[in-house]
Coordinates of C-alpha atoms in Angstrom, one line a residue:
M241 CA -1.3 12.6 28.3
L242 CA -3.5 12.2 25.3
A243 CA -3.7 8.6 24.1
K244 CA -2.3 8.0 20.7
P245 CA -5.1 6.8 18.3
Y246 CA -2.7 4.4 16.6
L247 CA -2.1 2.7 19.9
T248 CA -5.7 2.3 21.0
A249 CA -9.0 0.6 20.2
H250 CA -8.9 -1.0 16.7
Y251 CA -5.2 -0.1 16.3
E252 CA -4.0 -1.2 19.7
P253 CA -0.9 -3.4 19.3
V254 CA -0.9 -7.0 20.3
P255 CA 1.9 -7.9 22.8
D256 CA 3.0 -11.3 21.5
E257 CA 3.3 -13.8 18.7
L258 CA 1.2 -17.0 18.5
T259 CA 0.3 -19.8 16.1
A260 CA -3.0 -21.6 15.8
H261 CA -4.0 -24.5 13.6
D262 CA -7.3 -25.7 12.0
L263 CA -9.2 -22.5 12.2
T264 CA -13.0 -22.3 12.3
V265 CA -14.6 -21.4 9.0
R266 CA -18.1 -20.3 8.4
G267 CA -19.2 -20.9 4.8
S268 CA -17.0 -22.5 2.3
I269 CA -13.5 -21.4 1.3
P270 CA -13.2 -21.7 -2.6
P271 CA -10.9 -24.7 -3.3
E272 CA -8.7 -22.6 -5.7
L273 CA -7.6 -20.5 -2.8
S274 CA -4.4 -22.5 -2.1
G275 CA -1.7 -20.2 -0.7
R276 CA -1.0 -17.7 2.0
Y277 CA -2.6 -14.3 2.8
F278 CA -0.1 -12.1 4.5
R279 CA -0.9 -8.6 5.9
N280 CA 1.7 -6.2 7.3
G281 CA 1.2 -3.3 9.7
H282 CA 2.7 -1.3 12.6
N283 CA 2.8 -3.1 16.0
P284 CA 5.2 -1.5 18.5
K285 CA 6.6 -3.8 21.2
P286 CA 5.0 -3.4 24.7
G287 CA 6.3 -0.1 26.2
D288 CA 7.3 1.4 22.9
V289 CA 5.4 4.6 22.0
P290 CA 6.5 5.8 18.5
T291 CA 6.0 9.4 17.6
H292 CA 4.2 8.6 14.4
W293 CA 1.9 5.7 13.3
F294 CA 4.4 4.9 10.5
K295 CA 7.2 4.4 12.9
G296 CA 5.8 1.4 14.8
A297 CA 7.6 -2.0 14.3
G298 CA 6.3 -4.2 11.5
M299 CA 4.3 -7.3 12.3
I300 CA 3.0 -9.8 9.7
H301 CA -0.3 -11.6 10.2
G302 CA -0.7 -14.7 8.0
L303 CA -3.1 -17.4 7.1
R304 CA -2.5 -20.6 5.2
L305 CA -5.4 -21.7 3.1
R306 CA -5.5 -25.1 1.3
D307 CA -8.2 -27.6 0.2
G308 CA -11.0 -25.5 1.6
R309 CA -9.4 -25.3 5.0
A310 CA -7.7 -22.6 7.0
E311 CA -4.7 -24.6 8.1
W312 CA -3.0 -22.0 10.3
Y313 CA -2.8 -18.5 11.5
R314 CA 0.4 -16.9 12.8
N315 CA 1.7 -13.4 13.6
R316 CA 5.4 -12.5 13.7
W317 CA 7.4 -9.3 14.1
V318 CA 9.8 -8.7 11.3
R319 CA 13.1 -9.1 13.2
T320 CA 15.1 -6.2 12.0
P321 CA 17.8 -4.1 13.9
A322 CA 15.1 -1.4 14.4
L323 CA 12.9 -3.9 16.4
D324 CA 15.7 -3.9 19.0
G325 CA 16.1 -0.1 18.9
A326 CA 18.8 0.4 16.2
P327 CA 18.4 4.0 14.8
L328 CA 18.1 4.7 11.1
L329 CA 21.0 7.2 11.3
R330 CA 24.3 6.1 12.7
E331 CA 26.4 8.4 14.9
D332 CA 28.5 9.5 11.9
G333 CA 25.3 10.6 10.1
S334 CA 25.2 7.8 7.6
M335 CA 22.0 5.8 7.0
D336 CA 21.7 2.2 8.1
L337 CA 19.4 0.7 5.4
T338 CA 19.0 -2.5 7.5
A339 CA 17.5 -0.6 10.4
S340 CA 14.0 -1.0 9.0
I341 CA 10.6 -0.8 10.5
A342 CA 9.5 -3.2 7.7
G343 CA 5.9 -2.4 8.6
T344 CA 4.2 -1.2 5.4
H345 CA 3.8 -4.1 2.9
I346 CA 4.7 -7.7 2.1
I347 CA 5.1 -9.1 -1.5
E348 CA 6.4 -12.1 -3.3
H349 CA 8.7 -11.9 -6.3
A350 CA 11.0 -14.5 -7.9
G351 CA 10.4 -16.9 -5.0
R352 CA 11.3 -14.4 -2.3
I353 CA 8.8 -13.0 0.3
L354 CA 9.8 -9.4 1.1
A355 CA 8.6 -7.2 3.9
L356 CA 8.9 -3.6 2.8
Q357 CA 9.3 -0.1 4.3
E358 CA 10.3 2.7 2.0
A359 CA 13.2 4.2 4.0
N360 CA 15.1 0.9 4.0
L361 CA 16.1 -2.3 2.4
P362 CA 13.5 -5.1 2.1
F363 CA 13.6 -7.9 4.6
E364 CA 13.2 -11.5 3.4
M365 CA 10.7 -13.7 5.2
T366 CA 10.1 -17.5 5.0
P367 CA 6.7 -18.9 4.1
E368 CA 6.2 -19.5 7.8
L369 CA 7.0 -15.8 8.6
D370 CA 10.5 -16.3 10.1
T371 CA 12.9 -13.5 9.3
V372 CA 15.7 -14.4 6.9
G373 CA 17.3 -10.9 6.9
P374 CA 17.9 -7.8 4.7
Y375 CA 17.9 -8.3 1.0
D376 CA 19.7 -6.1 -1.5
F377 CA 19.2 -8.0 -4.8
G378 CA 22.8 -9.4 -4.7
G379 CA 24.3 -6.0 -3.9
K380 CA 22.6 -4.2 -6.8
L381 CA 20.1 -2.3 -4.6
T382 CA 22.1 0.5 -3.1
T383 CA 19.2 2.8 -2.0
A384 CA 16.0 2.3 0.0
M385 CA 13.2 0.5 -1.8
T386 CA 9.6 1.7 -2.1
A387 CA 6.9 -0.3 -0.3
H388 CA 4.8 -0.2 -3.5
P389 CA 6.7 -2.0 -6.3
K390 CA 4.7 -2.9 -9.4
Q391 CA 4.9 -6.3 -11.2
D392 CA 4.1 -6.1 -14.8
P393 CA 1.6 -8.9 -15.4
V394 CA 2.8 -9.4 -19.0
T395 CA 6.6 -9.3 -18.6
G396 CA 6.9 -10.4 -15.0
E397 CA 9.3 -7.6 -14.4
L398 CA 9.3 -5.9 -11.0
H399 CA 9.4 -2.1 -11.2
F400 CA 10.4 -0.1 -8.0
F401 CA 12.3 2.9 -6.8
G402 CA 14.1 4.5 -3.9
Y403 CA 13.5 8.1 -2.9
S404 CA 15.6 10.4 -0.7
P405 CA 15.5 13.9 0.8
I406 CA 19.1 14.4 -0.5
P407 CA 20.2 14.0 -4.1
P408 CA 19.8 11.8 -6.0
H409 CA 16.1 12.2 -4.9
L410 CA 14.8 9.4 -7.1
V411 CA 16.4 6.2 -8.4
Y412 CA 14.4 3.8 -10.6
Y413 CA 15.0 0.0 -10.8
V414 CA 13.7 -2.9 -12.8
A415 CA 14.2 -6.5 -11.8
G416 CA 13.6 -9.4 -14.2
P417 CA 11.2 -12.3 -13.4
D418 CA 14.2 -14.1 -12.0
G419 CA 14.8 -11.3 -9.4
V420 CA 18.0 -9.9 -11.1
I421 CA 18.1 -6.1 -11.4
L422 CA 18.3 -5.2 -15.1
R423 CA 18.1 -1.4 -14.9
Q424 CA 19.1 1.3 -12.5
Q425 CA 18.5 4.9 -13.4
I426 CA 18.6 8.3 -11.6
V427 CA 15.5 10.2 -12.5
E428 CA 16.5 13.7 -13.2
G429 CA 14.4 16.6 -12.1
A430 CA 12.7 14.9 -9.2
G431 CA 12.6 16.8 -5.9
P432 CA 12.6 16.1 -2.2
S433 CA 8.9 15.2 -2.0
L434 CA 7.2 12.3 -0.3
M435 CA 6.9 9.6 -3.0
H436 CA 5.1 6.7 -1.3
D437 CA 3.7 5.2 -4.5
F438 CA 3.9 5.5 -8.3
G439 CA 2.4 3.9 -11.4
I440 CA 3.5 2.0 -14.5
T441 CA 1.8 1.7 -17.9
E442 CA 2.7 -0.4 -21.0
N443 CA 5.2 2.3 -22.1
Y444 CA 5.7 4.7 -19.1
V445 CA 6.6 5.0 -15.5
V446 CA 4.5 7.6 -13.6
W447 CA 6.1 9.7 -10.9
L448 CA 4.3 11.7 -8.2
D449 CA 6.3 14.8 -7.2
M450 CA 3.6 16.6 -5.3
S451 CA 2.9 18.9 -2.3
V452 CA 4.3 17.0 0.7
I453 CA 8.1 17.6 0.9
F454 CA 11.0 16.9 3.2
D455 CA 11.5 19.5 6.0
H456 CA 14.2 18.7 8.6
A457 CA 12.5 21.2 11.0
E458 CA 9.3 19.1 11.1
Q459 CA 9.6 17.4 14.5
S460 CA 6.1 16.1 15.0
G461 CA 6.6 12.6 13.6
I462 CA 8.5 12.2 10.4
P463 CA 10.3 15.1 8.6
Y464 CA 7.8 15.8 5.9
R465 CA 5.1 18.6 5.7
W466 CA 2.6 20.1 3.3
S467 CA 4.1 23.0 1.2
D468 CA 2.0 25.6 -0.6
D469 CA 5.3 26.9 -2.2
Y470 CA 6.4 23.6 -3.8
R471 CA 5.4 23.1 -7.5
P472 CA 3.4 19.9 -7.6
R473 CA 4.0 17.8 -10.7
I474 CA 3.4 14.4 -12.2
G475 CA 6.1 13.0 -14.5
I476 CA 6.1 10.2 -17.1
L477 CA 9.4 8.4 -18.0
P478 CA 9.5 6.2 -21.1
R479 CA 10.2 2.6 -20.1
S480 CA 12.4 2.3 -23.2
G481 CA 14.7 5.1 -21.8
G482 CA 14.9 8.8 -22.1
A483 CA 14.0 11.8 -20.0
V484 CA 11.0 12.6 -17.8
T485 CA 8.2 14.8 -19.1
W486 CA 6.7 16.8 -16.2
F487 CA 3.1 18.0 -16.0
D488 CA 2.0 20.7 -13.6
V489 CA -1.0 19.7 -11.4
E490 CA -3.1 21.4 -8.7
P491 CA -1.7 21.2 -5.1
G492 CA -2.3 17.7 -3.7
A493 CA -0.8 14.4 -2.5
L494 CA -1.4 10.8 -3.5
L495 CA -0.2 8.3 -1.0
H496 CA -1.6 5.4 -3.0
V497 CA -2.3 4.7 -6.7
S498 CA -5.2 2.6 -7.9
N499 CA -3.8 2.1 -11.3
A500 CA -2.2 3.8 -14.3
Y501 CA -2.7 3.1 -18.0
E502 CA -2.7 4.6 -21.5
D503 CA -6.0 5.4 -23.2
E504 CA -6.9 4.9 -26.8
S505 CA -5.5 8.4 -27.6
G506 CA -2.1 7.7 -26.0
R507 CA -2.8 9.8 -23.0
V508 CA -1.5 8.6 -19.6
V509 CA -4.2 8.1 -16.9
I510 CA -3.5 7.7 -13.2
E511 CA -6.0 7.3 -10.5
G512 CA -6.0 7.3 -6.7
P513 CA -7.3 8.9 -3.5
R514 CA -6.0 12.5 -3.4
F515 CA -5.4 14.6 -0.3
D516 CA -5.8 18.4 -0.4
R517 CA -4.1 20.4 2.3
S518 CA -7.0 20.2 4.8
A519 CA -7.3 16.4 4.3
W520 CA -3.5 15.9 4.7
E521 CA -3.2 18.0 7.9
T522 CA -6.3 16.4 9.4
G523 CA -5.0 12.9 8.7
W524 CA -1.6 14.0 10.1
K525 CA -3.2 14.8 13.4
W526 CA -4.3 11.1 13.7
W527 CA -0.9 9.8 12.5
I528 CA 0.9 11.7 15.3
G529 CA -1.9 11.8 17.9
A530 CA -2.2 15.6 18.0
P531 CA -5.2 17.2 19.6
G532 CA -8.3 17.3 17.4
Y533 CA -7.5 14.2 15.5
P534 CA -10.3 12.6 13.4
S535 CA -12.1 9.4 14.1
S536 CA -10.1 7.4 11.4
P537 CA -6.6 7.7 9.9
N538 CA -8.0 9.2 6.7
G539 CA -8.6 12.9 6.9
G540 CA -10.5 13.2 3.6
A541 CA -8.7 11.7 0.6
L542 CA -11.1 11.6 -2.4
Q543 CA -10.7 9.4 -5.6
H544 CA -9.2 11.5 -8.4
R545 CA -8.2 10.8 -12.0
Y546 CA -5.4 12.6 -13.8
V547 CA -5.2 12.5 -17.6
L548 CA -1.7 13.5 -18.9
D549 CA -1.5 14.4 -22.6
P550 CA 2.0 14.2 -24.0
Q551 CA 0.9 15.8 -27.2
V552 CA -0.1 19.1 -25.6
G553 CA 1.9 18.9 -22.4
R554 CA -1.1 19.5 -20.1
A555 CA -2.8 17.5 -17.3
R556 CA -6.5 17.3 -16.6
E557 CA -7.7 16.4 -13.1
T558 CA -11.2 15.1 -12.2
M559 CA -12.7 14.2 -8.8
M560 CA -14.4 10.8 -9.3
D561 CA -16.2 10.4 -6.0
S562 CA -17.1 12.3 -2.9
L563 CA -16.6 9.4 -0.5
I564 CA -13.4 9.3 1.7
T565 CA -11.3 6.3 0.6
D566 CA -7.9 4.8 0.8
F567 CA -6.0 1.5 0.3
P568 CA -7.1 1.1 -3.3
T569 CA -6.6 -2.3 -5.0
I570 CA -7.3 -3.9 -8.4
N571 CA -7.1 -7.2 -10.1
E572 CA -3.3 -7.1 -10.5
D573 CA -3.5 -8.8 -13.9
Y574 CA -4.5 -5.3 -15.1
I575 CA -1.6 -3.4 -13.6
G576 CA -0.5 -0.8 -16.2
R577 CA -3.5 -1.6 -18.5
R578 CA -7.0 -0.2 -18.7
N579 CA -9.0 -1.6 -15.7
R580 CA -12.7 -1.4 -15.4
Y581 CA -12.9 -2.1 -11.6
S582 CA -11.1 -1.0 -8.5
Y583 CA -11.7 -1.5 -4.8
A584 CA -11.0 0.6 -1.7
V585 CA -11.8 1.1 1.9
A586 CA -14.4 3.8 2.6
F587 CA -14.0 5.8 5.8
P588 CA -16.5 8.0 7.7
G589 CA -17.3 11.3 6.2
A590 CA -19.2 12.8 3.2
G591 CA -22.4 11.4 4.7
L592 CA -21.0 7.9 5.4
E593 CA -21.1 7.2 9.1
G594 CA -19.5 3.7 9.1
V595 CA -16.7 1.9 7.2
G596 CA -16.9 -0.5 4.3
I597 CA -15.5 -1.9 1.1
L598 CA -16.1 0.1 -2.1
K599 CA -16.2 -1.1 -5.7
Y600 CA -15.8 1.4 -8.5
D601 CA -17.0 0.7 -12.1
N602 CA -15.0 3.0 -14.3
D603 CA -17.1 2.2 -17.4
S604 CA -20.5 3.2 -15.8
G605 CA -19.2 5.6 -13.2
K606 CA -21.2 3.8 -10.6
S607 CA -20.0 2.4 -7.3
E608 CA -21.1 -0.2 -4.8
L609 CA -20.6 0.0 -1.0
A610 CA -20.5 -3.1 1.2
A611 CA -20.8 -1.9 4.7
T612 CA -19.2 -4.3 7.2
G613 CA -21.5 -3.3 10.1
A614 CA -21.3 -1.1 13.2
G615 CA -18.0 -1.3 15.0
R616 CA -16.6 -3.7 12.3
I617 CA -13.6 -2.2 10.5
P618 CA -12.2 -3.8 7.3
G619 CA -8.7 -3.5 6.0
E620 CA -7.4 -3.4 2.5
A621 CA -9.2 -5.8 0.2
V622 CA -6.8 -8.0 -1.8
F623 CA -8.2 -9.3 -5.1
V624 CA -7.6 -13.0 -6.0
P625 CA -8.7 -14.3 -9.4
A626 CA -11.1 -17.2 -9.5
A627 CA -10.1 -20.5 -11.3
G628 CA -11.0 -20.2 -15.0
A629 CA -11.9 -16.5 -14.6
T630 CA -13.4 -15.0 -17.7
S631 CA -14.0 -11.4 -16.6
E632 CA -12.0 -8.8 -14.7
D633 CA -14.0 -9.0 -11.5
D634 CA -14.3 -12.8 -11.6
G635 CA -12.6 -13.5 -8.3
Y636 CA -12.5 -12.9 -4.6
L637 CA -11.6 -10.1 -2.2
L638 CA -9.8 -11.0 1.0
T639 CA -9.9 -8.6 4.0
I640 CA -9.3 -8.8 7.7
V641 CA -12.2 -7.3 9.7
G642 CA -11.9 -6.3 13.3
D643 CA -15.0 -6.3 15.6
A644 CA -14.8 -3.7 18.3
A645 CA -17.7 -5.1 20.4
S646 CA -16.2 -8.6 20.7
A647 CA -12.5 -7.6 20.4
S648 CA -12.2 -10.3 17.7
S649 CA -11.1 -10.5 14.0
E650 CA -11.9 -12.6 11.0
L651 CA -10.8 -13.0 7.4
L652 CA -13.7 -12.3 5.1
I653 CA -13.8 -13.8 1.6
L654 CA -16.1 -11.7 -0.6
D655 CA -17.4 -12.3 -4.1
A656 CA -15.6 -9.5 -6.1
H657 CA -18.4 -9.7 -8.7
D658 CA -21.0 -8.8 -6.1
I659 CA -19.4 -7.4 -3.0
T660 CA -22.8 -6.6 -1.4
A661 CA -23.7 -10.3 -1.2
P662 CA -23.1 -12.2 2.0
P663 CA -19.4 -13.3 2.4
I664 CA -18.6 -16.6 0.7
A665 CA -16.6 -17.5 3.8
A666 CA -15.4 -16.1 7.1
V667 CA -12.3 -17.5 8.9
E668 CA -12.4 -16.9 12.6
L669 CA -9.0 -15.7 13.8
P670 CA -7.6 -16.8 17.2
R671 CA -7.0 -13.2 18.3
R672 CA -7.8 -9.6 17.6
V673 CA -5.8 -8.3 14.7
P674 CA -4.9 -4.6 14.9
G675 CA -5.7 -2.3 12.0
G676 CA -2.9 -2.6 9.5
I677 CA -1.6 -1.4 6.2
H678 CA -1.0 -3.6 3.1
G679 CA -0.9 -7.3 2.2
S680 CA -0.7 -9.8 -0.5
W681 CA -2.1 -13.2 -1.6
I682 CA 0.8 -15.5 -2.3
E683 CA -0.4 -18.4 -4.4
D684 CA 1.2 -21.8 -4.1

């Protein structure tokens, strides 16, 4: 039987939970880094072989940094009903929104730490990564919740959504800074597509209704597939209320958004790594472990920019780079506003043999690549502003890097202003950390 790539090598699950204190640090941890770095990912229990990478049980890996020290590391499964085998669909066909994998992302909002998986309710965690239980915003969240909510850095509001293969396909929510849901709206006109991410600007919410759609006949992993017949669109919904304006775009799929904003002409810009059909189907082979899968989970997503002009009702699409990338991040103080810099993980292909962290400069059009070395695979790079920051890239990038040769991992702290410089600090972790998905810095 062919080994599943998401269960082997860098992605091989760890079999247990552990806690370690007073970790070894090389270099100096900046004193303003006082908080917790949490990263989520799929880690099936021993003996469990999920049919798709995205279906493995969620496990959080966390580090506590304070006063220039790495006080602890711990890893914990998110203890949901699904961890013990509860199915998403009950015998009567209804959906159990608490039967979550909870393995995609982890965020903090209004004092709650939430582990997220887009087919289910969030699961609340303690600062020490114990599981509190499912969270439904006081009963006001009646659908699943995206794993990619957006917090407006000006208003403090949390924007998120739930999508479904059955109507209503898309429901939009806004929670205030206190965590109370202020708005719930069915987004008319959305279809049964895979909406993993979205964008917000100062005045709009940006929806991705593109070429990967629900198909109950798809049995290879999760019930979604590429469709050449579906009409791919991007929609903008006024945050003040009203109807969606849809823009036709070329066939494609965006799993992740770097950022969205409005330019000086009032056009809406959205950026992120775009899959074409070949890239999607190549990546799918890795995600399900089909013969001919590529060397990494990314089958060929390339950074693209879409410019949506409400005045003329047309969209313009531009490829920004030929490198294969995913897991884009920015300084989150610029969510929904024009950002100069973004960061991503670069994968093998397009002339790049290794893996590294990439920094884009949207003003100059230039990019910098920080290779992490042979057999050293980084994860998503989370931006943390420096104390007294005066520029957008004045801060740090935090990423967990796995070393294949030594079967070890470390947390790297990079200077976001110059990512090619030697790391400011490296925290040696007490175990190998499997390749994961998304994470957050949660400041004290």
